[in-house]
Each structure stands twice: as structure tokens, then as C-alpha cells.
Amino acid sequence: MFGFVVFLLSETVIFLSFFVGYIVFKTSATDWLPPGVEGLEVRSPAIATAILVSSSFVITIAERYLHRENLWGFRSFWLLTMVMGSTFLYAQAMEWLSLPFGFTAGTFGGTFYLLTGFHGLHVLAGIVMQGVMLGRSFIPNNYAGGEHGVASTSLFWHFVDVIWIVLFALIYLWQ
Amino acid sequence: MSDATLTALPKTEQPHPGAPDNWKRFFTFSTDHKVIGIQYIVTAFFFFLIGGLLAMVMRGELITPAADLVDRTVYNGLFTMHGTIMLFMWTFPFLNGLANYLVPLMIGARDMAFPKLNAVAFWMVPVFGVILMASFLVPGGPSQSGWWAYPPVSLQNPTGNLINGQLLWLVAVALSGISSILGAVNIVTTIVRMRALGLGWFRMPVFVWAVMSAQIIQLFGLPALTAGAVMLLFDLAVGTSFFNPAGGGDPVLYQHFFWFYSHPAVYVIILPIFGVFSEVFPVHARKPLFGYPFVAVSSLVITGLSGVVWVHHMFASGTPDWMRMLFMFSTMLISVPTGVKVFAWVATVWGGKIQLTTPMLFALGGLVMFLFAGVTGIMLASAPFDIHVNNTYFVVGHFHYVIYGAAVMGAYAAIYHWFPKMTGHMYYEGLGKLHFALTFIGANLNFFPMHPLGLQGMPRRVASYDPEFAFWNVIASIGGFILGLSTLPFILNILSSWVQGKKAPNNPWRAIGLEWLVSSPPPHENFAEIPVVVSGPYGYGSNEPLVELAESKAAE
Ligand code: HEM
Ligand SMILES: [Cu+2]
């Protein structure tokens, strides 16, 4: 667990670097948005954000069930977290497909896809970790061994959420 | 001790299968930290030789004013690859290897916190090594933009191929960053969580303190470099414009990412070497390390300060004056904790019963060269002077005194000092001394002339120069060749004594420290029984009974 926390600290610096890049580009740009783009739609990303953030609570409930040794309670809320995470990813994919600009559309396009893409990879990694833990919970007597992984996965999930909140504020709210 | 130490009790893992004394183990995916340590060190030296060969070609070119040996583009590729290989393929892997080998032994642990992750991090090294080397073979040759790869130069792609030297360079550097971050997570976790009972922070050898401080820099600095490298990679390969001024990007932002890591990287290199000095001097001068707690903590202070100095590399990049002042000040501040260390070593050696063994010679020689580098470093830290000599050979001279004079010499000191422990054999003292003499003479002949050259105004990164610079360049080249030659007695010594050297006792230097309590080479599980530590690490002279205790323990 300690090692994982150290790793997440290091990851934070990667995200911070990208954030700094975004802020520098945005504050120094002469024309920021690609030609023909008025602004980003906020509503559906906001809904996706709400889903992702609430999944942080759901995963905590799942953990509680595990502590009370209620395996089915754990599994159902754990699975719900995975569904919510996947919904978020789906919403992001849809947004990407609908946008009229690409990765190479100036510094805005670059940082937009870099940030959301890198974060999306983390969401995906989180879902994969959750899947592994879910699978493990079906191995008899492996339940105690899984607890450690469950705690780390959950921590990772909160981390991904917090990063997204900053990202959402930077990209969608500060237009 | 508190419960914290109890939870820090090393997990008793099963010993790893297969003995490290069987040479085939070194070519397999082993999770034994001692095997991985030696794998790192040997790999690093393999690349050291390649980087050295490239340096020989450069010095060969520079022996005459004209560009007659290699042409301008080849020369650019040479210094880029030389710098890159030396830093990413030699120093970091070497120091990781040393830390891997020594840290668990020194803190009384059976292995690193994450043995498998450890092996993964190591095996990435040959992978990115091959990627980097492959750039000699692709059309257009290796990257020519120097080891810092500043855009827009690094964004030029004259061949138009997607696979080019610069791309391979960036992939290798990004991979090296990831490998080092994984290594750092492992080492820091090991030091914090796996110390033996009784090994409080202020009973830890300075080497362990120094390694921990250095790895903290890796954790917080490397991600910035990796982020920068990834963005540059996209710019080059798919046409984003993060750093491309033509597309509205900001090349100076890249410089910030780069130096935010790469200045502290100097301390990633030098801190463990300071750690080596702090281990070698007390043992071979038979005196306790002077001011131990200050020496230990000064490593962390350096780590902290190193995060706020990077802009001194950009004094000449149109940095605002207030920023220059600020960063000039913070840079000079680093000389305080560094001075604490130097003072402590001198005080340790002073009046000691000095034994001029090979490790001691290398440590002393390294200290002398480091002092010289310190003087030129303070000169460079002052912005007005830096703006004057920036991009001249003065800078090249300064950093080679640090990186060769202190770091390579310190690395040799470490190798000779712990060679008996690692291999179970003694090295040949005569060959070791010859190696030292050639290295010390060669290094000074090679790197000293660069200072007058720089003051006279010879620019760096040039294949040809004005004939007025010829005198010092000839001397530097002669020194360079002596330096190249000096590796021969070294390799000969290591190989032959590894195979047929005299059997080494468990504690040949009569040293204190957990690593000397185990047999040479140490058994698989390191300690049959995890030791309980009852005293500090440096009781030489004042406390020789401790040494005897260690010896009798080692003899058991
Ligand atoms: C035999 C010993 C060595 C010789 C003869 C040598 C020589 C040189 C020369 C001639 C240059 C080009 C300077 C310029 O034009 O700017 C250079 C650059 C450099 N060297 Fe060395 N060097 C040696 C060892 C080392 C070591 C051990 C390291 C690091 C561990 C190192 C790191 C570098 C770096 C980082 C550069 C800058 C490359 C760049 O500008 O991109 N060198 N060296
Ligand atoms: Cu610096």
C-alpha cells in the first residue's frame, strides 16, 4: 500500500506537468480554439463527471461490505462501480467522435486529447483492476488476499476521480 | 522502538531458487536483489564502454583544428549519443544496481519490497538500450540534437521517415523514465518499510540516506521529463504542436520540463556517490564519520533544494531578471549542505590512520576533483558569469569534473570497496592502483584544459575549431586516450579476480555494517536470522570492539 501511494504521488506529477502545459498554452495563446469551434459543450461532460464522482462513493460502500464480510454486497457495488466507470468512458468516446477538431489542431487540440486521453487510460486501467478483484472474490479462500488489492484499487479510483475534477474545471469550466 | 518499526519488520519470504554464484543466473529473470544489482552494474559498464568509445572518436576528431576524422553531422550524432548513453545507460543503471545490491543488505532485509517489479524495471534497461543503439542503423543516423533535445532542433526530420534517430531517442528516454520511476518506488518503499528491528533513521548508513534522497528526486522529477518527452514525441511523430513554435507551441516550456528534472538529476547521480564517500572514508581512515547526523540529513536538504534551481540552465533563454536572481540564490544555497558533507569527509580523513587501498585512492581522487568542480560550479551559478561562458568548453569542463571526477571515480571506489562482498574474491591491488593512476592523470589532463579553452571562448559542440585553441585540445585528447586506456587494467582486474582471485574474507576491511556480517558472497536469503540493530553505523577507532564483534559475527 505504501509503495502504491508513492507511485500515485509520482503519477500526480505527470498530470501536474500536463496541467501546467495546458495553463501555459491557454494563457499565452493568441487564438486558442481551433477555427470554427465556438466552445465545448458542457452539459454531457458534466453528467459524466457526476457519474464518475459518485462512483467514488459507490466503491467505498463496496469496501464497507467487504469489511463486514458480506461478499455479495461487495460484488454488487463493486460491479456497479465498474458500470459507472464504463459509462464515463463511453460518454468520453462519444464526445471525442463528435468533436470537429483533432489531435493536431493547435495547442488546444493537442492538450485536450492528451489530457482526456491520458486520464481515460487511467479510468480503463482502474476498470481492469476492478475486474481482476471481482474475479478474485470468486476464488474460495482468496478473499483475505484480495483485500489488499481492493484497498489499492479503490485508492486508485479516488485518485482518478480527483484528477478528473481538476481536469473538468480546467477544460470545461474555464473556457 | 515503536510499533512503526514492528510493522516494518521484513516479510519473511521464501529464499529465491537458484544460487547467484552460478553465472547462468545472471542471464535469467531473477528476483534476487543481489542478482539484479549485478545485472544492472554489468549492463551499465557495457554501455559505459560504448559511450567511452564514442568519446574517443570525438577526442580523435578534436586533436586537430579541422573536421577531418568525421564530418559535422556525424560529430553531432556522436556527442548526442555519448551524453545520452553516459547518463541514461551508464550512471542511472549503475547507481540503481549499487542501490539494489547494497540497500537490502545494509538495512537487514531479505530482499527489496517488490522483487518482481524490480526485475521488470531492470529488464527494461537492455530493451531501451537496444532501441537507442538501433538509431545508429536507421536512415539519417542517431539524433543530433544533444542530450537535452531542445525543440525546434529536435523536431527537424530531414529524412521524413517516421522511424528516425530522434524518435528512437525519445522512446528510449521515456522508457528509461518509466523504468527509473518503478525502481524509485521500490527503493523508497524498501527503505521506509523493510528496515530491521532497531535500525532507526539515525542508525542508517549514510549511503542508504543518500540513495533514498536521490530516489525521491526520481519520483518527483522524472515524471516531468517523461511528460515532456511524450509531448515532444507526439510533436515529432504525429504533428501536434506543443513545443513547435510554428503551430503556436512553446519551446521554452519544454526547457522547463527538461530542466525541472535534469538539474536535480545531477543530484540523483552525485548523492549516492556522496553516500559511497561516506562509507569508504571512515573504514579506510579508521575514524567515525564526522558529524554523521548532519551528513545524513544534508542529503534530504539537497533533495529539497534541488527542486527549485532548474532555471539556472535557462539564464540565457530570455529569463526575467527577478527569476534569474531567485534561482541564482537557490542554486548557491545548495552549496551549504554540500559543504557540510565535504567538511565532514575532510574532518573524517584528517588525522586518521589512512590505508591507501584502491577504493580509498579513488575516493580521495574523486573528492579532490569534486572540490575543483565545486569552485567552477559556484562561478557558473552566478548569472553574469554564466551568460559569459554559457555554451563554451568551460561548462563541458565543469560537468565532466563532476560527472567523471566525482561520479565515475566514486563508482570505481564503490566497486573496489564492495567487490570482495559481491564476488567472494579479492581484486588485485597492484592492477587497481595502476587503474587509479591512469584514471586520475587521464581525467585531469582531459578535463582541465577545457576550462582555459572555455575562457578563451571555444564554443562547445563543434567538430572543428580555430587553430588558436589547438594547444589545449591536443593535451585534452592525450588525456582522453589515457582515460580510455585506463579501463583496460580495470576490466582485466575485475574479470581475472572474479574467476581466480584470492578468496575474500567476509569482512576484509574490518568494517561495521550489516552487509559485512554475512558471508562473501551473501547467501540467498541474506540473513539466516534478521539481525537486531543495537548501535550506530560508524564506530571506528573510538569503538573498535564493535568491529571485533562484527568480525567474530562474520566469522561464524
Ligand atoms: C573518457 C571520458 C570522456 C571523454 C573523453 C568525454 C568527452 C566529451 C566530449 C568531447 C563532449 C562534447 C562536448 C561538446 O562539444 O559540447 C562530451 C559531452 C558530454 N559528455 Fe563526455 N566525455 C567523457 C566521459 C563522460 C562521462 C563519464 C559522462 C557522464 C556520465 C559524460 C557526459 C557527457 C554529456 C552529458 C555530454 C553533453 C552531450 C551533449 O552536449 O548533448 N561524459 N564529452
Ligand atoms: Cu543545474
PDB file of C-alpha atoms and ligand atoms in Angstrom, chain B residues 48 51-52 55-56 58-59 62 75 79-80 82-84 86-87 90-91 145-148 269 393 396 399-400 403-404 407-408 446-447 450 459-462 476 480 483-484, ligand 1:
ATOM      1  CA  PHE B  48      29.991   2.786 -20.365  1.00  0.00           C
ATOM      2  CA  GLY B  51      29.875   5.725 -24.523  1.00  0.00           C
ATOM      3  CA  GLY B  52      33.618   5.860 -23.912  1.00  0.00           C
ATOM      4  CA  ALA B  55      34.171   9.896 -26.644  1.00  0.00           C
ATOM      5  CA  MET B  56      37.447   8.566 -28.055  1.00  0.00           C
ATOM      6  CA  MET B  58      35.309  12.804 -30.511  1.00  0.00           C
ATOM      7  CA  ARG B  59      38.683  13.416 -28.906  1.00  0.00           C
ATOM      8  CA  LEU B  62      39.364  17.338 -31.829  1.00  0.00           C
ATOM      9  CA  TYR B  75      30.004  14.615 -34.790  1.00  0.00           C
ATOM     10  CA  PHE B  79      28.090  13.896 -28.751  1.00  0.00           C
ATOM     11  CA  THR B  80      24.351  13.360 -28.525  1.00  0.00           C
ATOM     12  CA  HIS B  82      27.742   9.935 -25.918  1.00  0.00           C
ATOM     13  CA  GLY B  83      25.869  12.179 -23.482  1.00  0.00           C
ATOM     14  CA  THR B  84      22.694  10.124 -23.634  1.00  0.00           C
ATOM     15  CA  MET B  86      26.590   8.049 -20.345  1.00  0.00           C
ATOM     16  CA  LEU B  87      23.637   9.464 -18.438  1.00  0.00           C
ATOM     17  CA  TRP B  90      25.545   4.239 -17.541  1.00  0.00           C
ATOM     18  CA  THR B  91      25.015   6.403 -14.454  1.00  0.00           C
ATOM     19  CA  SER B 145      20.086  17.492 -31.051  1.00  0.00           C
ATOM     20  CA  GLY B 146      22.194  16.906 -27.952  1.00  0.00           C
ATOM     21  CA  TRP B 147      21.122  15.004 -24.904  1.00  0.00           C
ATOM     22  CA  TRP B 148      18.637  17.689 -23.954  1.00  0.00           C
ATOM     23  CA  ILE B 269      23.921  10.899  -9.668  1.00  0.00           C
ATOM     24  CA  TYR B 393      34.017  24.454 -23.132  1.00  0.00           C
ATOM     25  CA  VAL B 396      31.914  20.996 -20.506  1.00  0.00           C
ATOM     26  CA  PHE B 399      30.361  18.986 -15.659  1.00  0.00           C
ATOM     27  CA  HIS B 400      32.960  16.409 -16.591  1.00  0.00           C
ATOM     28  CA  ILE B 403      30.486  13.516 -13.630  1.00  0.00           C
ATOM     29  CA  TYR B 404      33.826  11.898 -14.303  1.00  0.00           C
ATOM     30  CA  ALA B 407      30.824  10.252 -10.065  1.00  0.00           C
ATOM     31  CA  VAL B 408      32.929   7.815 -12.107  1.00  0.00           C
ATOM     32  CA  ASN B 446      41.468  15.593 -20.356  1.00  0.00           C
ATOM     33  CA  PHE B 447      39.146  17.884 -18.489  1.00  0.00           C
ATOM     34  CA  MET B 450      38.581  22.616 -21.147  1.00  0.00           C
ATOM     35  CA  PRO B 459      32.310  27.001 -28.207  1.00  0.00           C
ATOM     36  CA  ARG B 460      31.090  23.517 -27.341  1.00  0.00           C
ATOM     37  CA  ARG B 461      29.572  21.033 -29.788  1.00  0.00           C
ATOM     38  CA  VAL B 462      31.941  21.820 -32.633  1.00  0.00           C
ATOM     39  CA  ALA B 476      42.875  17.152 -23.675  1.00  0.00           C
ATOM     40  CA  GLY B 480      41.213  11.327 -23.152  1.00  0.00           C
ATOM     41  CA  LEU B 483      41.448   7.670 -19.804  1.00  0.00           C
ATOM     42  CA  GLY B 484      40.293   5.241 -22.457  1.00  0.00           C
TER      43      GLY B 484
HETATM   44  C1  HEM C   1      36.656   9.210 -21.401  1.00  0.00           C
HETATM   45  C2  HEM C   1      35.908  10.074 -20.828  1.00  0.00           C
HETATM   46  C3  HEM C   1      35.130  11.163 -21.532  1.00  0.00           C
HETATM   47  C4  HEM C   1      35.504  11.976 -22.576  1.00  0.00           C
HETATM   48  C5  HEM C   1      36.822  11.960 -23.340  1.00  0.00           C
HETATM   49  C6  HEM C   1      34.389  12.830 -22.869  1.00  0.00           C
HETATM   50  C7  HEM C   1      34.365  13.776 -23.870  1.00  0.00           C
HETATM   51  C8  HEM C   1      33.277  14.551 -24.219  1.00  0.00           C
HETATM   52  C9  HEM C   1      33.224  15.491 -25.307  1.00  0.00           C
HETATM   53  C10 HEM C   1      34.371  15.812 -26.246  1.00  0.00           C
HETATM   54  C11 HEM C   1      31.978  16.037 -25.330  1.00  0.00           C
HETATM   55  C12 HEM C   1      31.417  17.057 -26.305  1.00  0.00           C
HETATM   56  C13 HEM C   1      31.399  18.388 -25.669  1.00  0.00           C
HETATM   57  C14 HEM C   1      30.722  19.390 -26.525  1.00  0.00           C
HETATM   58  O1  HEM C   1      31.140  19.579 -27.669  1.00  0.00           O
HETATM   59  O2  HEM C   1      29.772  20.001 -26.024  1.00  0.00           O
HETATM   60  C15 HEM C   1      31.247  15.446 -24.257  1.00  0.00           C
HETATM   61  C16 HEM C   1      29.941  15.746 -23.954  1.00  0.00           C
HETATM   62  C17 HEM C   1      29.214  15.165 -22.925  1.00  0.00           C
HETATM   63  N1  HEM C   1      29.669  14.200 -22.044  1.00  0.00           N
HETATM   64 FE1  HEM C   1      31.505  13.387 -22.017  1.00  0.00          FE
HETATM   65  N2  HEM C   1      33.367  12.536 -22.006  1.00  0.00           N
HETATM   66  C18 HEM C   1      33.787  11.525 -21.169  1.00  0.00           C
HETATM   67  C19 HEM C   1      33.074  10.943 -20.154  1.00  0.00           C
HETATM   68  C20 HEM C   1      31.769  11.256 -19.817  1.00  0.00           C
HETATM   69  C21 HEM C   1      31.002  10.657 -18.758  1.00  0.00           C
HETATM   70  C22 HEM C   1      31.505   9.556 -17.830  1.00  0.00           C
HETATM   71  C23 HEM C   1      29.776  11.250 -18.767  1.00  0.00           C
HETATM   72  C24 HEM C   1      28.563  11.001 -17.893  1.00  0.00           C
HETATM   73  C25 HEM C   1      28.399  10.050 -17.047  1.00  0.00           C
HETATM   74  C26 HEM C   1      29.756  12.208 -19.823  1.00  0.00           C
HETATM   75  C27 HEM C   1      28.672  13.009 -20.140  1.00  0.00           C
HETATM   76  C28 HEM C   1      28.638  13.911 -21.179  1.00  0.00           C
HETATM   77  C29 HEM C   1      27.488  14.705 -21.522  1.00  0.00           C
HETATM   78  C30 HEM C   1      26.126  14.702 -20.812  1.00  0.00           C
HETATM   79  C31 HEM C   1      27.837  15.490 -22.619  1.00  0.00           C
HETATM   80  C32 HEM C   1      26.967  16.514 -23.330  1.00  0.00           C
HETATM   81  C33 HEM C   1      26.401  15.941 -24.567  1.00  0.00           C
HETATM   82  C34 HEM C   1      25.570  16.964 -25.269  1.00  0.00           C
HETATM   83  O3  HEM C   1      26.019  18.097 -25.392  1.00  0.00           O
HETATM   84  O4  HEM C   1      24.479  16.617 -25.717  1.00  0.00           O
HETATM   85  N3  HEM C   1      30.983  12.194 -20.449  1.00  0.00           N
HETATM   86  N4  HEM C   1      32.053  14.531 -23.592  1.00  0.00           N
END
